[in-house]
Amino acid sequence: MELLIADDWKEILNSELSKPYFQKLLLSIQQEYESNAGSVFPEVDLIFNAFNQCPFESIKVVILGQDPYPSKGHAHGLCFSVNENVKPFPKSLQNIFKEVESDLGKSIPENGTLTRWAKQGVLLLNSSLTVREGKPDSHSKLGWELFTDNVLKEIAHNKKGIVFLLWGSKAQEKIHLIESFSHLILKAPHPSPLSAYRGFFGCRHFSKTNEFLLKNGKSPIDW
């Protein structure tokens, strides 16, 4: 399986990408796409889209999701984001936009594609980069989490002043990978309908992120 990941990330993650577990992971994923054609998401060329849309040097913010949307046509490799033609937005994404609107006064956008965030330095990383249709969390045991945990470690060790947005208990389990470094970690309940009213709404993570970036000499994100 061809590794469709940007050269800058290949260089940063070179030792990780050559490890036996990662080679085994790629083989497992290739078999999944071949044996379940059309039912594994995102498209093969978009598996590493989060990395390809946000160069390592550009990272200012990391948002950690669980895995891609398991509905056909939704996922395109950026956590919480959907393809442009998807309507209505998934509930979690609707709630994210509601909080942006409440926090910053920005209108809810026409489409749910977060590529514009990625282009500004927001790494929209899922813990698992692939999923089978209709089966959330179906690829979490294949080795993706070991890979993405090490991506988080790499960022924490080699970057300064990054904002990590950890929404929900699963994302917050990763805090030990990053907490001993000079970063801002913002925690809140997950934006899903089950938990958004327990503290995601009103968390003001988007304005807090921009305040921290400005304080550290970086340009804010146009959320």
PDB file of C-alpha atoms in Angstrom:
ATOM      1  CA  MET A   1       0.000   0.000   0.000  1.00  0.00           C
ATOM      2  CA  GLU A   2       1.449   3.360  -1.054  1.00  0.00           C
ATOM      3  CA  LEU A   3       2.038   5.765   1.806  1.00  0.00           C
ATOM      4  CA  LEU A   4       0.318   8.960   0.630  1.00  0.00           C
ATOM      5  CA  ILE A   5       1.711  11.312   3.265  1.00  0.00           C
ATOM      6  CA  ALA A   6       3.509  14.618   2.699  1.00  0.00           C
ATOM      7  CA  ASP A   7       7.301  14.555   2.503  1.00  0.00           C
ATOM      8  CA  ASP A   8       7.812  16.815   5.524  1.00  0.00           C
ATOM      9  CA  TRP A   9       5.813  14.412   7.698  1.00  0.00           C
ATOM     10  CA  LYS A  10       7.607  11.408   6.196  1.00  0.00           C
ATOM     11  CA  GLU A  11      10.884  12.944   7.318  1.00  0.00           C
ATOM     12  CA  ILE A  12       9.605  13.742  10.828  1.00  0.00           C
ATOM     13  CA  LEU A  13       8.018  10.298  11.266  1.00  0.00           C
ATOM     14  CA  ASN A  14      10.627   8.324   9.361  1.00  0.00           C
ATOM     15  CA  SER A  15      11.561   5.962  12.201  1.00  0.00           C
ATOM     16  CA  GLU A  16       7.897   5.397  13.102  1.00  0.00           C
ATOM     17  CA  LEU A  17       6.870   4.603   9.542  1.00  0.00           C
ATOM     18  CA  SER A  18       9.544   1.923   9.253  1.00  0.00           C
ATOM     19  CA  LYS A  19       8.618   0.053  12.437  1.00  0.00           C
ATOM     20  CA  PRO A  20       7.230  -3.489  12.050  1.00  0.00           C
ATOM     21  CA  TYR A  21       3.893  -2.618  13.703  1.00  0.00           C
ATOM     22  CA  PHE A  22       3.294   0.185  11.167  1.00  0.00           C
ATOM     23  CA  GLN A  23       4.129  -2.040   8.213  1.00  0.00           C
ATOM     24  CA  LYS A  24       1.708  -4.622   9.611  1.00  0.00           C
ATOM     25  CA  LEU A  25      -0.901  -1.880  10.046  1.00  0.00           C
ATOM     26  CA  LEU A  26      -0.567  -0.795   6.423  1.00  0.00           C
ATOM     27  CA  LEU A  27      -0.992  -4.393   5.270  1.00  0.00           C
ATOM     28  CA  SER A  28      -4.122  -4.800   7.423  1.00  0.00           C
ATOM     29  CA  ILE A  29      -5.580  -1.577   6.062  1.00  0.00           C
ATOM     30  CA  GLN A  30      -4.821  -2.576   2.477  1.00  0.00           C
ATOM     31  CA  GLN A  31      -6.634  -5.866   3.039  1.00  0.00           C
ATOM     32  CA  GLU A  32      -9.600  -4.008   4.558  1.00  0.00           C
ATOM     33  CA  TYR A  33      -9.934  -1.744   1.514  1.00  0.00           C
ATOM     34  CA  GLU A  34      -9.569  -4.665  -0.895  1.00  0.00           C
ATOM     35  CA  SER A  35     -12.007  -7.031   0.842  1.00  0.00           C
ATOM     36  CA  ASN A  36     -14.593  -4.343   1.723  1.00  0.00           C
ATOM     37  CA  ALA A  37     -14.423  -2.185  -1.387  1.00  0.00           C
ATOM     38  CA  GLY A  38     -16.492   0.973  -1.008  1.00  0.00           C
ATOM     39  CA  SER A  39     -17.195   0.292   2.672  1.00  0.00           C
ATOM     40  CA  VAL A  40     -14.012   1.587   4.332  1.00  0.00           C
ATOM     41  CA  PHE A  41     -13.580   5.317   4.887  1.00  0.00           C
ATOM     42  CA  PRO A  42     -12.133   7.723   3.978  1.00  0.00           C
ATOM     43  CA  GLU A  43     -10.979   7.128   0.400  1.00  0.00           C
ATOM     44  CA  VAL A  44      -7.475   5.633   0.318  1.00  0.00           C
ATOM     45  CA  ASP A  45      -5.871   8.843  -0.927  1.00  0.00           C
ATOM     46  CA  LEU A  46      -7.384  10.777   2.000  1.00  0.00           C
ATOM     47  CA  ILE A  47      -6.247   8.532   4.887  1.00  0.00           C
ATOM     48  CA  PHE A  48      -3.402  10.928   5.739  1.00  0.00           C
ATOM     49  CA  ASN A  49      -5.261  14.093   4.707  1.00  0.00           C
ATOM     50  CA  ALA A  50      -4.835  15.696   8.150  1.00  0.00           C
ATOM     51  CA  PHE A  51      -1.068  15.608   7.659  1.00  0.00           C
ATOM     52  CA  ASN A  52      -1.185  16.663   4.020  1.00  0.00           C
ATOM     53  CA  GLN A  53      -3.350  19.711   4.761  1.00  0.00           C
ATOM     54  CA  CYS A  54      -1.307  20.862   7.764  1.00  0.00           C
ATOM     55  CA  PRO A  55       2.503  20.800   7.422  1.00  0.00           C
ATOM     56  CA  PHE A  56       4.467  20.002  10.579  1.00  0.00           C
ATOM     57  CA  GLU A  57       6.073  23.443  10.602  1.00  0.00           C
ATOM     58  CA  SER A  58       2.661  25.120  10.467  1.00  0.00           C
ATOM     59  CA  ILE A  59       1.021  23.416  13.461  1.00  0.00           C
ATOM     60  CA  LYS A  60      -0.418  25.795  16.049  1.00  0.00           C
ATOM     61  CA  VAL A  61      -3.374  23.753  17.295  1.00  0.00           C
ATOM     62  CA  VAL A  62      -4.171  20.041  17.561  1.00  0.00           C
ATOM     63  CA  ILE A  63      -7.768  18.809  17.761  1.00  0.00           C
ATOM     64  CA  LEU A  64      -8.036  15.106  18.521  1.00  0.00           C
ATOM     65  CA  GLY A  65     -10.991  13.048  17.338  1.00  0.00           C
ATOM     66  CA  GLN A  66     -11.785   9.349  17.639  1.00  0.00           C
ATOM     67  CA  ASP A  67     -12.166   7.950  14.121  1.00  0.00           C
ATOM     68  CA  PRO A  68     -13.676   8.955  10.762  1.00  0.00           C
ATOM     69  CA  TYR A  69     -17.420   9.258  10.282  1.00  0.00           C
ATOM     70  CA  PRO A  70     -18.681   5.757   9.389  1.00  0.00           C
ATOM     71  CA  SER A  71     -21.248   7.067   6.869  1.00  0.00           C
ATOM     72  CA  LYS A  72     -20.581   6.921   3.126  1.00  0.00           C
ATOM     73  CA  GLY A  73     -19.469  10.227   1.650  1.00  0.00           C
ATOM     74  CA  HIS A  74     -18.871  11.991   4.976  1.00  0.00           C
ATOM     75  CA  ALA A  75     -15.229  11.410   5.968  1.00  0.00           C
ATOM     76  CA  HIS A  76     -12.292  13.020   4.184  1.00  0.00           C
ATOM     77  CA  GLY A  77      -9.441  12.524   6.628  1.00  0.00           C
ATOM     78  CA  LEU A  78      -9.912  15.506   8.962  1.00  0.00           C
ATOM     79  CA  CYS A  79     -11.476  14.866  12.369  1.00  0.00           C
ATOM     80  CA  PHE A  80     -14.993  16.269  12.841  1.00  0.00           C
ATOM     81  CA  SER A  81     -14.934  17.574   9.247  1.00  0.00           C
ATOM     82  CA  VAL A  82     -17.153  16.410   6.380  1.00  0.00           C
ATOM     83  CA  ASN A  83     -17.089  16.740   2.607  1.00  0.00           C
ATOM     84  CA  GLU A  84     -18.591  19.942   1.224  1.00  0.00           C
ATOM     85  CA  ASN A  85     -21.835  18.410  -0.022  1.00  0.00           C
ATOM     86  CA  VAL A  86     -22.833  16.763   3.290  1.00  0.00           C
ATOM     87  CA  LYS A  87     -26.067  18.169   4.728  1.00  0.00           C
ATOM     88  CA  PRO A  88     -27.221  18.220   7.423  1.00  0.00           C
ATOM     89  CA  PHE A  89     -23.980  18.364   9.357  1.00  0.00           C
ATOM     90  CA  PRO A  90     -23.278  15.562  11.844  1.00  0.00           C
ATOM     91  CA  LYS A  91     -24.528  16.537  15.294  1.00  0.00           C
ATOM     92  CA  SER A  92     -21.051  16.903  16.832  1.00  0.00           C
ATOM     93  CA  LEU A  93     -19.989  19.251  14.054  1.00  0.00           C
ATOM     94  CA  GLN A  94     -23.212  21.253  14.428  1.00  0.00           C
ATOM     95  CA  ASN A  95     -22.386  21.687  18.113  1.00  0.00           C
ATOM     96  CA  ILE A  96     -18.818  22.760  17.337  1.00  0.00           C
ATOM     97  CA  PHE A  97     -20.154  25.462  15.020  1.00  0.00           C
ATOM     98  CA  LYS A  98     -22.710  26.525  17.652  1.00  0.00           C
ATOM     99  CA  GLU A  99     -19.911  27.006  20.178  1.00  0.00           C
ATOM    100  CA  VAL A 100     -17.833  28.990  17.665  1.00  0.00           C
ATOM    101  CA  GLU A 101     -20.896  31.174  17.045  1.00  0.00           C
ATOM    102  CA  SER A 102     -21.508  31.669  20.776  1.00  0.00           C
ATOM    103  CA  ASP A 103     -17.830  32.235  21.588  1.00  0.00           C
ATOM    104  CA  LEU A 104     -16.795  34.455  18.679  1.00  0.00           C
ATOM    105  CA  GLY A 105     -20.034  35.616  17.080  1.00  0.00           C
ATOM    106  CA  LYS A 106     -19.245  33.899  13.784  1.00  0.00           C
ATOM    107  CA  SER A 107     -22.148  32.625  11.703  1.00  0.00           C
ATOM    108  CA  ILE A 108     -22.485  28.890  11.095  1.00  0.00           C
ATOM    109  CA  PRO A 109     -20.782  28.218   7.728  1.00  0.00           C
ATOM    110  CA  GLU A 110     -22.399  27.006   4.527  1.00  0.00           C
ATOM    111  CA  ASN A 111     -20.508  23.709   4.540  1.00  0.00           C
ATOM    112  CA  GLY A 112     -18.907  21.465   7.119  1.00  0.00           C
ATOM    113  CA  THR A 113     -15.463  21.192   5.616  1.00  0.00           C
ATOM    114  CA  LEU A 114     -12.747  22.208   8.078  1.00  0.00           C
ATOM    115  CA  THR A 115      -9.953  22.330   5.502  1.00  0.00           C
ATOM    116  CA  ARG A 116      -9.803  26.087   6.089  1.00  0.00           C
ATOM    117  CA  TRP A 117      -8.800  25.384   9.704  1.00  0.00           C
ATOM    118  CA  ALA A 118      -6.151  22.876   8.643  1.00  0.00           C
ATOM    119  CA  LYS A 119      -4.639  25.385   6.208  1.00  0.00           C
ATOM    120  CA  GLN A 120      -4.149  27.792   9.127  1.00  0.00           C
ATOM    121  CA  GLY A 121      -2.223  25.301  11.263  1.00  0.00           C
ATOM    122  CA  VAL A 122      -4.923  23.214  12.948  1.00  0.00           C
ATOM    123  CA  LEU A 123      -4.012  19.522  12.854  1.00  0.00           C
ATOM    124  CA  LEU A 124      -7.360  17.689  12.779  1.00  0.00           C
ATOM    125  CA  LEU A 125      -6.163  14.278  13.884  1.00  0.00           C
ATOM    126  CA  ASN A 126      -8.260  11.187  14.550  1.00  0.00           C
ATOM    127  CA  SER A 127      -6.880   8.493  16.866  1.00  0.00           C
ATOM    128  CA  SER A 128      -7.779   5.941  14.179  1.00  0.00           C
ATOM    129  CA  LEU A 129      -7.440   7.088  10.584  1.00  0.00           C
ATOM    130  CA  THR A 130      -9.823   4.587   8.998  1.00  0.00           C
ATOM    131  CA  VAL A 131     -13.172   2.949   9.792  1.00  0.00           C
ATOM    132  CA  ARG A 132     -15.580   0.428   8.318  1.00  0.00           C
ATOM    133  CA  GLU A 133     -19.012   1.642   7.211  1.00  0.00           C
ATOM    134  CA  GLY A 134     -21.565   1.685  10.010  1.00  0.00           C
ATOM    135  CA  LYS A 135     -19.069   0.441  12.598  1.00  0.00           C
ATOM    136  CA  PRO A 136     -17.524   3.212  14.710  1.00  0.00           C
ATOM    137  CA  ASP A 137     -14.216   2.304  16.350  1.00  0.00           C
ATOM    138  CA  SER A 138     -13.896  -0.763  14.090  1.00  0.00           C
ATOM    139  CA  HIS A 139     -10.233  -0.130  13.218  1.00  0.00           C
ATOM    140  CA  SER A 140      -8.985   1.043  16.605  1.00  0.00           C
ATOM    141  CA  LYS A 141      -7.291  -2.277  17.372  1.00  0.00           C
ATOM    142  CA  LEU A 142      -5.310  -2.454  14.128  1.00  0.00           C
ATOM    143  CA  GLY A 143      -2.443  -0.268  15.362  1.00  0.00           C
ATOM    144  CA  TRP A 144      -3.595   3.226  14.485  1.00  0.00           C
ATOM    145  CA  GLU A 145      -3.619   4.440  18.089  1.00  0.00           C
ATOM    146  CA  LEU A 146       0.010   3.468  18.603  1.00  0.00           C
ATOM    147  CA  PHE A 147       0.871   5.496  15.519  1.00  0.00           C
ATOM    148  CA  THR A 148      -1.190   8.578  16.415  1.00  0.00           C
ATOM    149  CA  ASP A 149       0.002   8.493  20.042  1.00  0.00           C
ATOM    150  CA  ASN A 150       3.538   8.723  18.733  1.00  0.00           C
ATOM    151  CA  VAL A 151       2.542  11.576  16.428  1.00  0.00           C
ATOM    152  CA  LEU A 152       1.279  13.466  19.508  1.00  0.00           C
ATOM    153  CA  LYS A 153       4.550  12.745  21.329  1.00  0.00           C
ATOM    154  CA  GLU A 154       6.529  14.001  18.339  1.00  0.00           C
ATOM    155  CA  ILE A 155       4.580  17.255  18.278  1.00  0.00           C
ATOM    156  CA  ALA A 156       4.818  17.713  22.065  1.00  0.00           C
ATOM    157  CA  HIS A 157       8.584  17.122  22.079  1.00  0.00           C
ATOM    158  CA  ASN A 158       9.535  19.134  19.016  1.00  0.00           C
ATOM    159  CA  LYS A 159       7.131  22.072  18.948  1.00  0.00           C
ATOM    160  CA  LYS A 160       6.564  24.921  21.393  1.00  0.00           C
ATOM    161  CA  GLY A 161       3.385  26.678  22.437  1.00  0.00           C
ATOM    162  CA  ILE A 162       0.887  24.330  20.779  1.00  0.00           C
ATOM    163  CA  VAL A 163      -2.778  24.359  21.843  1.00  0.00           C
ATOM    164  CA  PHE A 164      -4.229  20.877  22.328  1.00  0.00           C
ATOM    165  CA  LEU A 165      -8.030  20.701  22.353  1.00  0.00           C
ATOM    166  CA  LEU A 166      -9.094  17.477  24.072  1.00  0.00           C
ATOM    167  CA  TRP A 167     -12.841  16.943  23.868  1.00  0.00           C
ATOM    168  CA  GLY A 168     -14.259  13.939  25.677  1.00  0.00           C
ATOM    169  CA  SER A 169     -12.746  11.258  27.887  1.00  0.00           C
ATOM    170  CA  LYS A 170     -11.062   9.306  25.081  1.00  0.00           C
ATOM    171  CA  ALA A 171      -9.129  12.352  23.900  1.00  0.00           C
ATOM    172  CA  GLN A 172      -8.278  13.290  27.487  1.00  0.00           C
ATOM    173  CA  GLU A 173      -6.703   9.870  28.044  1.00  0.00           C
ATOM    174  CA  LYS A 174      -3.854  11.171  25.831  1.00  0.00           C
ATOM    175  CA  ILE A 175      -2.959  14.004  28.181  1.00  0.00           C
ATOM    176  CA  HIS A 176       0.052  12.138  29.612  1.00  0.00           C
ATOM    177  CA  LEU A 177       1.664  12.265  26.160  1.00  0.00           C
ATOM    178  CA  ILE A 178       1.813  16.067  26.158  1.00  0.00           C
ATOM    179  CA  GLU A 179       1.330  17.539  29.629  1.00  0.00           C
ATOM    180  CA  SER A 180       4.974  17.896  30.687  1.00  0.00           C
ATOM    181  CA  PHE A 181       5.765  20.366  27.911  1.00  0.00           C
ATOM    182  CA  SER A 182       5.137  24.089  27.343  1.00  0.00           C
ATOM    183  CA  HIS A 183       1.758  23.760  25.668  1.00  0.00           C
ATOM    184  CA  LEU A 184      -1.786  24.837  26.443  1.00  0.00           C
ATOM    185  CA  ILE A 185      -4.137  21.908  27.058  1.00  0.00           C
ATOM    186  CA  LEU A 186      -7.855  22.714  26.993  1.00  0.00           C
ATOM    187  CA  LYS A 187     -10.301  20.015  28.087  1.00  0.00           C
ATOM    188  CA  ALA A 188     -14.065  19.824  27.670  1.00  0.00           C
ATOM    189  CA  PRO A 189     -16.782  17.192  27.256  1.00  0.00           C
ATOM    190  CA  HIS A 190     -17.231  15.799  23.757  1.00  0.00           C
ATOM    191  CA  PRO A 191     -19.388  17.936  21.417  1.00  0.00           C
ATOM    192  CA  SER A 192     -21.760  15.039  20.744  1.00  0.00           C
ATOM    193  CA  PRO A 193     -25.445  15.533  21.653  1.00  0.00           C
ATOM    194  CA  LEU A 194     -24.946  13.158  24.605  1.00  0.00           C
ATOM    195  CA  SER A 195     -22.438  15.387  26.352  1.00  0.00           C
ATOM    196  CA  ALA A 196     -22.255  18.850  24.771  1.00  0.00           C
ATOM    197  CA  TYR A 197     -24.564  20.333  27.409  1.00  0.00           C
ATOM    198  CA  ARG A 198     -22.306  19.068  30.202  1.00  0.00           C
ATOM    199  CA  GLY A 199     -19.666  21.675  29.490  1.00  0.00           C
ATOM    200  CA  PHE A 200     -18.690  21.748  25.841  1.00  0.00           C
ATOM    201  CA  PHE A 201     -21.139  24.571  25.303  1.00  0.00           C
ATOM    202  CA  GLY A 202     -19.615  27.569  27.023  1.00  0.00           C
ATOM    203  CA  CYS A 203     -16.050  26.178  27.092  1.00  0.00           C
ATOM    204  CA  ARG A 204     -14.872  29.087  24.897  1.00  0.00           C
ATOM    205  CA  HIS A 205     -11.974  27.015  23.576  1.00  0.00           C
ATOM    206  CA  PHE A 206     -11.813  28.974  20.323  1.00  0.00           C
ATOM    207  CA  SER A 207     -11.275  32.392  21.902  1.00  0.00           C
ATOM    208  CA  LYS A 208      -8.959  30.903  24.542  1.00  0.00           C
ATOM    209  CA  THR A 209      -6.893  29.311  21.783  1.00  0.00           C
ATOM    210  CA  ASN A 210      -6.523  32.614  19.966  1.00  0.00           C
ATOM    211  CA  GLU A 211      -5.644  34.480  23.165  1.00  0.00           C
ATOM    212  CA  PHE A 212      -2.835  31.985  23.822  1.00  0.00           C
ATOM    213  CA  LEU A 213      -1.564  32.143  20.233  1.00  0.00           C
ATOM    214  CA  LEU A 214      -1.460  35.943  20.288  1.00  0.00           C
ATOM    215  CA  LYS A 215       0.301  35.914  23.656  1.00  0.00           C
ATOM    216  CA  ASN A 216       2.940  33.635  22.132  1.00  0.00           C
ATOM    217  CA  GLY A 217       3.524  35.754  19.038  1.00  0.00           C
ATOM    218  CA  LYS A 218       1.464  33.644  16.655  1.00  0.00           C
ATOM    219  CA  SER A 219      -1.395  34.680  14.406  1.00  0.00           C
ATOM    220  CA  PRO A 220      -4.871  33.628  15.618  1.00  0.00           C
ATOM    221  CA  ILE A 221      -7.065  31.091  13.841  1.00  0.00           C
ATOM    222  CA  ASP A 222      -9.957  32.428  11.764  1.00  0.00           C
ATOM    223  CA  TRP A 223     -12.451  29.897  13.064  1.00  0.00           C
TER     224      TRP A 223
END
